[in-house]
Structures are given as C-alpha cells and as structure tokens.
Amino acid sequence: MSTPSTQLENKYVSVVLDKGIDKLLDYKLPKDLNTPVSEGMRVVVPLRSRYVSATILEIKETSKFEKVLPIIKLEKETPFLKPDQIRLAKWISEYYCASLRKVLKLFIPSSVKGKATEKHQYFISLTLPLSKLKSICADLRQKHPSQAKILDVFLKHPKGLLLSELLQLTNTSKSPIDSLIKKQILTQKKIHIDRTELLDHEFFISHAKKLNDEQKSALDKIKQSIDSRTSQTHLIHGVTGSGKTEIYLQAIDYVRKLGKSVIFMVPEVALTTQTIERLKSRFTEKIAILHHRLSHGERHDMWQNIYQKKVSIVIGARSAIFAPLENIGLIIVDEEHDSSYKQTEESPCYHARDLAVLRGHFSNAVTVLGSATPSIESYTHALSNKYVLNSLTKRAATNHFPDIHIVDMKREMEKTKKFTLFSQQLLNGIKKRLDKGEQTLLFLNKRGYHSVILCKSCEKPLSCPHCDVSMTYHKKANLAMCHYCSYSICPPPRKCPYCHSDTVEYKGVGTEKVQSMLKAIFPEIRTLRMDADTTRHKGSHTQIFNQFRSGKADVLIGTQMIAKGFDFPDVTLVGILNSDQGLYITDFRAEELCFQLLTQVSGRSGRSSLKGEVFIQTNLIDHPLFSFVQTSDYQGFYKKEISLRKLFHYPPYTRISKFIIKGPSQEKTRDLARSLRALIIKNTPPNTLILPEIPDFRIKLQDEYRYYFLVKTPSILPFSKTVKKLFESFVLPSHYKILIDIDSI
Ligand code: ADP
Ligand code: ZN
Ligand code: ZN
C-alpha cells in the first residue's frame, strides 16, 4: 500500500502515461525532489523527445530496467487516486483484460486533468427596452440574419441568458453576438458560477418514516454490518413499492452520522431526478451527481467537490462507482439487476454492480444491492450466504398489489379483424382513469413513429447504409433515422432506393405513434412522452418527471426509461403494449430480462392508497413466464431458471466471455475472428469451451463488420491473465479492433 516516502534515495515509480506507450513504465525519482511521493500522484515524465503527463501506480526500490530516466516534476503535491481506487483499477485491468490507461480514464476524467477549466461564464443581456427590439430585429433580418436570429431569442428571454445557453439555442458562432455587443444592443458580463449549484433548488422536507417490521429488520442488519466494520454485501429483495428507498435513506443517515461517505447508484440518468429529490428532502448537505450527461465543466466541478471533500454523498449512474470519495461507509446499488450497470461497447466492459461489491471490500464499506427482481447471480450469492439476504414481501404505503391481467392480442385482432394496438380492456381502463382523474403509464419498447419503412414490391426494409439496422420513421421531425448511428434521411424517400418503385409502406409502431393514436381516440387526453427523442436536451428528464408528477398529464408514454424505479403515487393503471418482443431473442437471459422488465413496469401501478391495475398485452398468451409475473412469484421463477442454467451450463455455473472483432472488410473480420479463436484454443486448458465465430446480431454497425465468439470458462481470472498475455504480442491490422467483454450479458 502507498506510504509517502520521505527517503528519496534510489526510488523508482511505475507510471501509466496519458499518451503514447500503453503499459507500465519505470522512472526514477530525482534526488532533489523535496515532496514525499505517493501512489496515485500525477507527474510529468520524459518520453523520447516529449514530456507526457502520467499517473504513478507503484513506488519501488528497484527497477529491472538498466537505463531509467528521472521524472520531470510532480503535477500536484497530493495524489489524484486513493489507495482503494488504485487497487480497484489494477483489479479491473486484470479481470476485464483492459489497458490500465483506459481504466484510469474512468477514475480521472479528462476534464479534471491538467489546468482547471474556467469557472467563469458570460451573461448576455439587452441594453435596450424590449419595445425597441422588434423593429431592430426586422431591420437586421435581411442583411444580418444570424444577428436577427440571436435577438429573436431575447424576445423570449428578455432578462438575458448565459452565453453557453444562447449559443446552444441559436446554434451559431459567437461572432454575431460580438457584433451585437459592438453595436451596443447587447452587453456581456463575466460571472462566477459553481456548476454543481445549477442542480439545486428548493425541496420539500420529508421526515424519516416509521419503518414496518420487515424494513426495520433489514435496516438493523445493515447497521450491524456497518458497526462491525466489515465489508459485507447485503441484498434487499423487496417487492415493488416495499419501501427500499426508505431503508437506503435511513442507512445513509446512520453512516453520515458516523462521518462516513456514501455512493448511491441508480441505473438510469432519468431516475437521478427522483433520487436527488428524495435525498435532498432528507439531507441538507451538498450532494454530488455523476453521470454521462454532465457537461465537461459540470463533471469537473462535481469531481473537484468530491475530491476536495466538500461533498460526502454521490448519486449517479454506473460511472459514480469511480468517484474520488474517501472514507466510504456505504455503497448502494438500486435496481441491481439492471443491465445498464454493465458497460458493453467500450473497454473495459465492467459491471458497476460487481465493482460496487469490490470497492466496498477494498474500502471496508458495506454494499447494499436492492431489487424487486434480483439478478440470478446476486440471488444465488444471497442463498449461499455470500451476501446477507433481506426480504421485503409487503408494500410499504398500501397493503394491496395491482391486479395483473394478461391480454391475448391474437384474439383481440381476430375480434377486430385488423391490427390492434390497444386492447378494448386497456382502452376501458384508460377511460376510467380519465374520468376519475388518476394517471396511466404506457410502456412500449420502441421510439419513433413507425419502426419499419418497407417496400411492397421488393419486400426490403429501408436500412441504414452504415449499419445493419432498418430505419425508423419520426413523424414530427419528418425523417427516417438509424437508431444506432443517428444517420437520417429528411424527408424520407417516397421511392424504394433498391427497386425504385413507389410502393413504400410504413409499418410497426413506436412511442410517437402511440401518442398520436391515443389523441385520436381520446381528443381531450393530455399526454407526455419520455424516450430518447424527448430527452435529448439537458434537464428534459427532470422536466417531464416534474410535469407528470404534478398531474399535468393523464398518461405518460415511454420506453424503458419509465420502466424503472419511478414512484408516481397517482398512477393506478399500467399498460404494456408489446410484452413479448424480448422473448423472441435466443439468449439464455431473455426470460430473465423479460421477467424483470414486466415485473418492474407492473410495479409502477397502485403504489399509494389507490388500488392499481396492469394490462400486459401479448401474442404468446401460453408462455409460462406470464404466470410468474402475474402472481409476483420471484422464487418460482428463480427455481425454474436456476435449474435450466445448471442443466445447460450457463452462468452462474460457468462464466461467459465474448470476443468481438470489428473491421472494415467482412471477410477479413471473419478471418481475424477465426485466427484469434484458434490462438485461444491453442493456449487454454481443455476445460475452456470456445464456441465457433459467428456474425454479430447486427453484422454491420457504423461501417464496421462484427464477428464474435463466446468462451465458457469455470472462472475468469486465470483465463483473462492468459488472454491478456496472448494479446499483448498479437498485432491487429490497422482499422481492426477487438473488444473483450468478460462476463458478457
Ligand atoms: P421500492 O423502491 O421498494 O419500489 P419505494 O421506496 O419507492 O419502494 O416506496 C414506495 C412508497 O412507499 C413511497 O411512496 C414511500 O414514500 C412509501 N413508504 C416507504 N416506507 C414507508 C413506511 N415505512 N411507511 C409509509 N410509507 C412508506
Ligand atoms: Zn423495393
Ligand atoms: Zn446507422
């Protein structure tokens, strides 16, 4: 472990460079350095004829290299990384076969490296009264349209706005703004802002609730673990609405009173709003938020606030697990089963839930995983006493569960003799809620208006030229769009691009279409939609959440963003429009994912005193999964699932890794996959099962072809060590990449 060295004679450091060679390199500490050096510090080192920034990972007495150069200087006299972070980083690099540089990027985001970014912003306002603005705008319109466009914004924001907001709204450069400042129509003022404050506003104060027996017993066990200062992991298996959050809040309170810090992870950025609100209503102290939707500047400020110990509670999505937090007492992973905790498209393909357990272990903190539908892996650990199991079987704010109805859509379509999106029962249900002033949630796992644009003559769907994906029609924007690379055609073609006939048809339904169909049926209905299209702008999650919560809409339509964790007390009806999409996928986890999703979405209904109802529409009415969902029978589902996993040798009885090879030529990509597979076969023991290479589910994405093969091993660490060694000397042709996804899901 890192002990600051005062004796600088003959000391060496192993560092990871920010740029250049991507492996641990040794440097000497100069004798005249007066500052004690420790692991995790940032330094500048010479590399060939350049100077490069680097991070110290080890301090040692000797180096096996003969000619070792001295470091140039320390970038800062305090370390950037804490000992538990360094341990975790090394573990991630080893376990997930990832380069240390890539791993360190997770811990030290680029926004905090080097010079601190400017914390000042410019506030732009009008120098003239609003009444004069219109005529000036009209004068400018012809000759200087971009200046007119900027002034247009001030008609809506007469008090002025931040330069960054103005640039975003107008989509222009700064030069027309400068011209307007020169003409003395606008003026700018430098102001100081703490970007972490932007998220703060007034919160209702809520007091700790009196826990029911099940909640109390869970909290007591968690407190015991905290008191015993052991890094135990708890799994709270609590039905939807059982009040898991109240336990988290009281556990946080307990830990904070001991002066320790907390990481609280949620699976969706959309959920951070609700979580922030719940925490803010209980704790007056400052809270930091970390997720990928933050701007460079916000991330910088959040990170610095945590690093400088100004904040002791961090909320966030999966990247929050890397927070530079010291003295951690508690790590919470809400909705621990959720697959968005796993990074899949970029190395390292880490699982934030597993890292939470590990970081808890390295920093002697208690980790609490919570879910109504625990992952098969976590529940297995709980049953084998690796985790402490806490079960909550009752809802906290009410004593009833929603009535879940499974609706046979095949029969529904026989009755109506045409494509039917809403069953009659669901429509009746929505009508009833409208009359009573209660709210409805409608779930559909597809955004856009029509999901397919199909040619009747040649039967080809319009697909993205860069990806093996059919394009989705978006009505409001009037374009066809690829949901993978965002390539769009505006307006969508009237003629088929393949056979040139004009028999193009629009098919399949997305959330945008659901919204307009609903309006057609109930003209008075007020709807909101939450999906990737409506939440593109910053703060839009919060806005939609607040609007719906305060009753500004009758129905919220959405994709998986609305499936998780939301607590809307007035929602008494949930409709799941296409429940079986996930069941057509041939993946051993398909049923687990489907069970989790249906249970989670259903659980949004009837959470307060009002009784709830759920309609699950399906074309596979006889599928056994539905009876588990209908009776909320997690144990039954688990038993069936675990016996299948055992029988077919799937996780947790084995470990699966996925090797994805990507490149510009299909043949070469396949050949490369083939030779990598052969290399692994040759170098691993016979108990390693290596499946044949096959094209990925989407063979082409963003102009890259993708082949993969799966490897089943009894355990990971020995295997990933072998792979890492093998690949170190394997040179990939340029433009070809390999992604190793350990514990692939
Ligand atoms: P979960 O996360 O387990 O699905 P929540 O934490 O959202 O459930 O709790 C569901 C509802 O029950 C919330 O509105 C919450 O305020 C309420 N609640 C939680 N604990 C209690 C309690 N002990 N007494 C009364 N209401 C409670
Ligand atoms: Zn055609
Ligand atoms: Zn595409």
PDB file of C-alpha atoms in Angstrom, residues 280-417:
ATOM      1  CA  LYS A 280     -32.450  16.432  -0.773  1.00  0.00           C
ATOM      2  CA  SER A 281     -35.716  16.296   1.107  1.00  0.00           C
ATOM      3  CA  ARG A 282     -33.964  14.421   3.905  1.00  0.00           C
ATOM      4  CA  PHE A 283     -30.398  15.751   3.943  1.00  0.00           C
ATOM      5  CA  THR A 284     -29.477  19.413   3.887  1.00  0.00           C
ATOM      6  CA  GLU A 285     -25.869  18.778   2.948  1.00  0.00           C
ATOM      7  CA  LYS A 286     -24.470  19.164  -0.543  1.00  0.00           C
ATOM      8  CA  ILE A 287     -24.809  16.201  -2.889  1.00  0.00           C
ATOM      9  CA  ALA A 288     -22.738  15.435  -5.976  1.00  0.00           C
ATOM     10  CA  ILE A 289     -24.095  13.882  -9.139  1.00  0.00           C
ATOM     11  CA  LEU A 290     -22.058  11.898 -11.643  1.00  0.00           C
ATOM     12  CA  HIS A 291     -23.298  10.538 -14.950  1.00  0.00           C
ATOM     13  CA  HIS A 292     -22.506  10.712 -18.650  1.00  0.00           C
ATOM     14  CA  ARG A 293     -24.984  13.516 -19.388  1.00  0.00           C
ATOM     15  CA  LEU A 294     -22.949  16.069 -17.443  1.00  0.00           C
ATOM     16  CA  SER A 295     -21.074  18.713 -19.382  1.00  0.00           C
ATOM     17  CA  HIS A 296     -17.302  18.849 -19.227  1.00  0.00           C
ATOM     18  CA  GLY A 297     -17.490  21.749 -16.800  1.00  0.00           C
ATOM     19  CA  GLU A 298     -20.082  20.185 -14.537  1.00  0.00           C
ATOM     20  CA  ARG A 299     -18.120  16.964 -14.334  1.00  0.00           C
ATOM     21  CA  HIS A 300     -15.012  18.945 -13.466  1.00  0.00           C
ATOM     22  CA  ASP A 301     -16.773  20.796 -10.640  1.00  0.00           C
ATOM     23  CA  MET A 302     -18.524  17.690  -9.289  1.00  0.00           C
ATOM     24  CA  TRP A 303     -15.285  15.738  -9.308  1.00  0.00           C
ATOM     25  CA  GLN A 304     -13.361  18.558  -7.601  1.00  0.00           C
ATOM     26  CA  ASN A 305     -16.053  18.959  -4.946  1.00  0.00           C
ATOM     27  CA  ILE A 306     -15.844  15.263  -4.121  1.00  0.00           C
ATOM     28  CA  TYR A 307     -12.062  15.210  -4.298  1.00  0.00           C
ATOM     29  CA  GLN A 308     -11.755  18.222  -2.009  1.00  0.00           C
ATOM     30  CA  LYS A 309     -14.139  16.569   0.466  1.00  0.00           C
ATOM     31  CA  LYS A 310     -16.742  19.289   0.115  1.00  0.00           C
ATOM     32  CA  VAL A 311     -19.284  16.571  -0.643  1.00  0.00           C
ATOM     33  CA  SER A 312     -19.794  13.220   1.016  1.00  0.00           C
ATOM     34  CA  ILE A 313     -22.808  11.855  -0.845  1.00  0.00           C
ATOM     35  CA  VAL A 314     -22.515  10.943  -4.516  1.00  0.00           C
ATOM     36  CA  ILE A 315     -25.507   9.932  -6.634  1.00  0.00           C
ATOM     37  CA  GLY A 316     -25.094   8.654 -10.131  1.00  0.00           C
ATOM     38  CA  ALA A 317     -25.280   6.103 -12.871  1.00  0.00           C
ATOM     39  CA  ARG A 318     -22.608   3.428 -13.302  1.00  0.00           C
ATOM     40  CA  SER A 319     -19.653   5.829 -13.506  1.00  0.00           C
ATOM     41  CA  ALA A 320     -20.350   7.015  -9.940  1.00  0.00           C
ATOM     42  CA  ILE A 321     -18.524   3.947  -8.676  1.00  0.00           C
ATOM     43  CA  PHE A 322     -15.241   5.627  -9.703  1.00  0.00           C
ATOM     44  CA  ALA A 323     -15.877   8.759  -7.608  1.00  0.00           C
ATOM     45  CA  PRO A 324     -12.778  10.079  -5.794  1.00  0.00           C
ATOM     46  CA  LEU A 325     -14.535   9.665  -2.463  1.00  0.00           C
ATOM     47  CA  GLU A 326     -12.664   8.950   0.737  1.00  0.00           C
ATOM     48  CA  ASN A 327     -13.748   7.143   3.863  1.00  0.00           C
ATOM     49  CA  ILE A 328     -16.655   5.362   2.218  1.00  0.00           C
ATOM     50  CA  GLY A 329     -19.100   3.751   4.625  1.00  0.00           C
ATOM     51  CA  LEU A 330     -21.900   2.661   2.334  1.00  0.00           C
ATOM     52  CA  ILE A 331     -22.399   1.874  -1.350  1.00  0.00           C
ATOM     53  CA  ILE A 332     -25.969   1.437  -2.580  1.00  0.00           C
ATOM     54  CA  VAL A 333     -26.843  -0.140  -5.926  1.00  0.00           C
ATOM     55  CA  ASP A 334     -30.546   0.345  -6.562  1.00  0.00           C
ATOM     56  CA  GLU A 335     -32.214  -1.926  -9.156  1.00  0.00           C
ATOM     57  CA  GLU A 336     -29.082  -4.044  -9.042  1.00  0.00           C
ATOM     58  CA  HIS A 337     -30.398  -6.434 -11.715  1.00  0.00           C
ATOM     59  CA  ASP A 338     -30.359  -3.721 -14.343  1.00  0.00           C
ATOM     60  CA  SER A 339     -28.198  -4.382 -17.378  1.00  0.00           C
ATOM     61  CA  SER A 340     -27.287  -0.732 -17.810  1.00  0.00           C
ATOM     62  CA  TYR A 341     -24.781  -1.191 -14.991  1.00  0.00           C
ATOM     63  CA  LYS A 342     -22.718  -3.163 -17.495  1.00  0.00           C
ATOM     64  CA  GLN A 343     -20.563  -1.326 -19.982  1.00  0.00           C
ATOM     65  CA  THR A 344     -20.690  -3.267 -23.249  1.00  0.00           C
ATOM     66  CA  GLU A 345     -19.399  -1.248 -26.182  1.00  0.00           C
ATOM     67  CA  GLU A 346     -16.145   0.036 -24.822  1.00  0.00           C
ATOM     68  CA  SER A 347     -13.210  -1.428 -22.921  1.00  0.00           C
ATOM     69  CA  PRO A 348     -13.224  -2.120 -20.019  1.00  0.00           C
ATOM     70  CA  CYS A 349     -16.589  -3.865 -20.172  1.00  0.00           C
ATOM     71  CA  TYR A 350     -17.057  -3.571 -16.436  1.00  0.00           C
ATOM     72  CA  HIS A 351     -20.144  -4.324 -14.372  1.00  0.00           C
ATOM     73  CA  ALA A 352     -20.680  -1.459 -11.928  1.00  0.00           C
ATOM     74  CA  ARG A 353     -22.638  -3.664  -9.518  1.00  0.00           C
ATOM     75  CA  ASP A 354     -19.750  -6.082  -9.233  1.00  0.00           C
ATOM     76  CA  LEU A 355     -17.331  -3.189  -8.850  1.00  0.00           C
ATOM     77  CA  ALA A 356     -19.519  -1.816  -6.065  1.00  0.00           C
ATOM     78  CA  VAL A 357     -19.111  -5.045  -4.115  1.00  0.00           C
ATOM     79  CA  LEU A 358     -15.389  -4.917  -4.763  1.00  0.00           C
ATOM     80  CA  ARG A 359     -14.895  -1.274  -3.891  1.00  0.00           C
ATOM     81  CA  GLY A 360     -16.871  -1.931  -0.725  1.00  0.00           C
ATOM     82  CA  HIS A 361     -14.448  -4.714   0.021  1.00  0.00           C
ATOM     83  CA  PHE A 362     -11.324  -2.637  -0.699  1.00  0.00           C
ATOM     84  CA  SER A 363     -12.531   0.317   1.349  1.00  0.00           C
ATOM     85  CA  ASN A 364     -14.110  -1.652   4.164  1.00  0.00           C
ATOM     86  CA  ALA A 365     -17.575  -0.362   3.388  1.00  0.00           C
ATOM     87  CA  VAL A 366     -20.967  -2.059   3.370  1.00  0.00           C
ATOM     88  CA  THR A 367     -22.550  -2.582  -0.040  1.00  0.00           C
ATOM     89  CA  VAL A 368     -26.333  -2.763  -0.337  1.00  0.00           C
ATOM     90  CA  LEU A 369     -27.861  -4.158  -3.523  1.00  0.00           C
ATOM     91  CA  GLY A 370     -31.593  -3.721  -3.917  1.00  0.00           C
ATOM     92  CA  SER A 371     -34.176  -5.036  -6.360  1.00  0.00           C
ATOM     93  CA  ALA A 372     -37.667  -6.446  -6.709  1.00  0.00           C
ATOM     94  CA  THR A 373     -36.229  -8.842  -9.268  1.00  0.00           C
ATOM     95  CA  PRO A 374     -32.634  -9.614  -8.246  1.00  0.00           C
ATOM     96  CA  SER A 375     -30.302 -10.929 -10.908  1.00  0.00           C
ATOM     97  CA  ILE A 376     -29.962 -14.703 -10.846  1.00  0.00           C
ATOM     98  CA  GLU A 377     -26.295 -14.231  -9.890  1.00  0.00           C
ATOM     99  CA  SER A 378     -26.958 -11.992  -6.892  1.00  0.00           C
ATOM    100  CA  TYR A 379     -29.801 -14.101  -5.578  1.00  0.00           C
ATOM    101  CA  THR A 380     -27.602 -17.175  -5.827  1.00  0.00           C
ATOM    102  CA  HIS A 381     -24.925 -15.401  -3.777  1.00  0.00           C
ATOM    103  CA  ALA A 382     -27.556 -14.490  -1.218  1.00  0.00           C
ATOM    104  CA  LEU A 383     -28.807 -18.059  -0.940  1.00  0.00           C
ATOM    105  CA  SER A 384     -25.266 -19.306  -0.411  1.00  0.00           C
ATOM    106  CA  ASN A 385     -24.739 -16.676   2.328  1.00  0.00           C
ATOM    107  CA  LYS A 386     -22.096 -14.818   0.374  1.00  0.00           C
ATOM    108  CA  TYR A 387     -24.484 -11.856   0.658  1.00  0.00           C
ATOM    109  CA  VAL A 388     -26.875 -11.152   3.530  1.00  0.00           C
ATOM    110  CA  LEU A 389     -30.431 -11.606   2.271  1.00  0.00           C
ATOM    111  CA  ASN A 390     -33.142  -9.180   3.408  1.00  0.00           C
ATOM    112  CA  SER A 391     -36.628  -9.883   2.096  1.00  0.00           C
ATOM    113  CA  LEU A 392     -39.479  -7.386   1.981  1.00  0.00           C
ATOM    114  CA  THR A 393     -42.708  -9.083   0.981  1.00  0.00           C
ATOM    115  CA  LYS A 394     -45.196  -6.276   1.677  1.00  0.00           C
ATOM    116  CA  ARG A 395     -45.795  -2.920   0.073  1.00  0.00           C
ATOM    117  CA  ALA A 396     -44.973  -0.026   2.389  1.00  0.00           C
ATOM    118  CA  ALA A 397     -47.610   2.600   1.688  1.00  0.00           C
ATOM    119  CA  THR A 398     -50.504   0.266   0.936  1.00  0.00           C
ATOM    120  CA  ASN A 399     -51.498  -3.315   1.586  1.00  0.00           C
ATOM    121  CA  HIS A 400     -52.500  -4.270  -1.919  1.00  0.00           C
ATOM    122  CA  PHE A 401     -50.752  -5.298  -5.107  1.00  0.00           C
ATOM    123  CA  PRO A 402     -52.047  -4.383  -8.540  1.00  0.00           C
ATOM    124  CA  ASP A 403     -54.296  -6.821 -10.386  1.00  0.00           C
ATOM    125  CA  ILE A 404     -52.304  -8.043 -13.363  1.00  0.00           C
ATOM    126  CA  HIS A 405     -54.260  -9.097 -16.465  1.00  0.00           C
ATOM    127  CA  ILE A 406     -52.628 -10.885 -19.381  1.00  0.00           C
ATOM    128  CA  VAL A 407     -54.364  -9.914 -22.617  1.00  0.00           C
ATOM    129  CA  ASP A 408     -54.349 -12.210 -25.651  1.00  0.00           C
ATOM    130  CA  MET A 409     -53.689  -9.887 -28.576  1.00  0.00           C
ATOM    131  CA  LYS A 410     -54.182 -12.614 -31.176  1.00  0.00           C
ATOM    132  CA  ARG A 411     -57.755 -12.947 -30.039  1.00  0.00           C
ATOM    133  CA  GLU A 412     -58.152  -9.216 -29.884  1.00  0.00           C
ATOM    134  CA  MET A 413     -57.109  -8.957 -33.541  1.00  0.00           C
ATOM    135  CA  GLU A 414     -59.439 -11.785 -34.548  1.00  0.00           C
ATOM    136  CA  LYS A 415     -62.257  -9.792 -32.994  1.00  0.00           C
ATOM    137  CA  THR A 416     -61.394  -6.514 -34.688  1.00  0.00           C
ATOM    138  CA  LYS A 417     -60.126  -8.152 -37.919  1.00  0.00           C
TER     139      LYS A 417
END
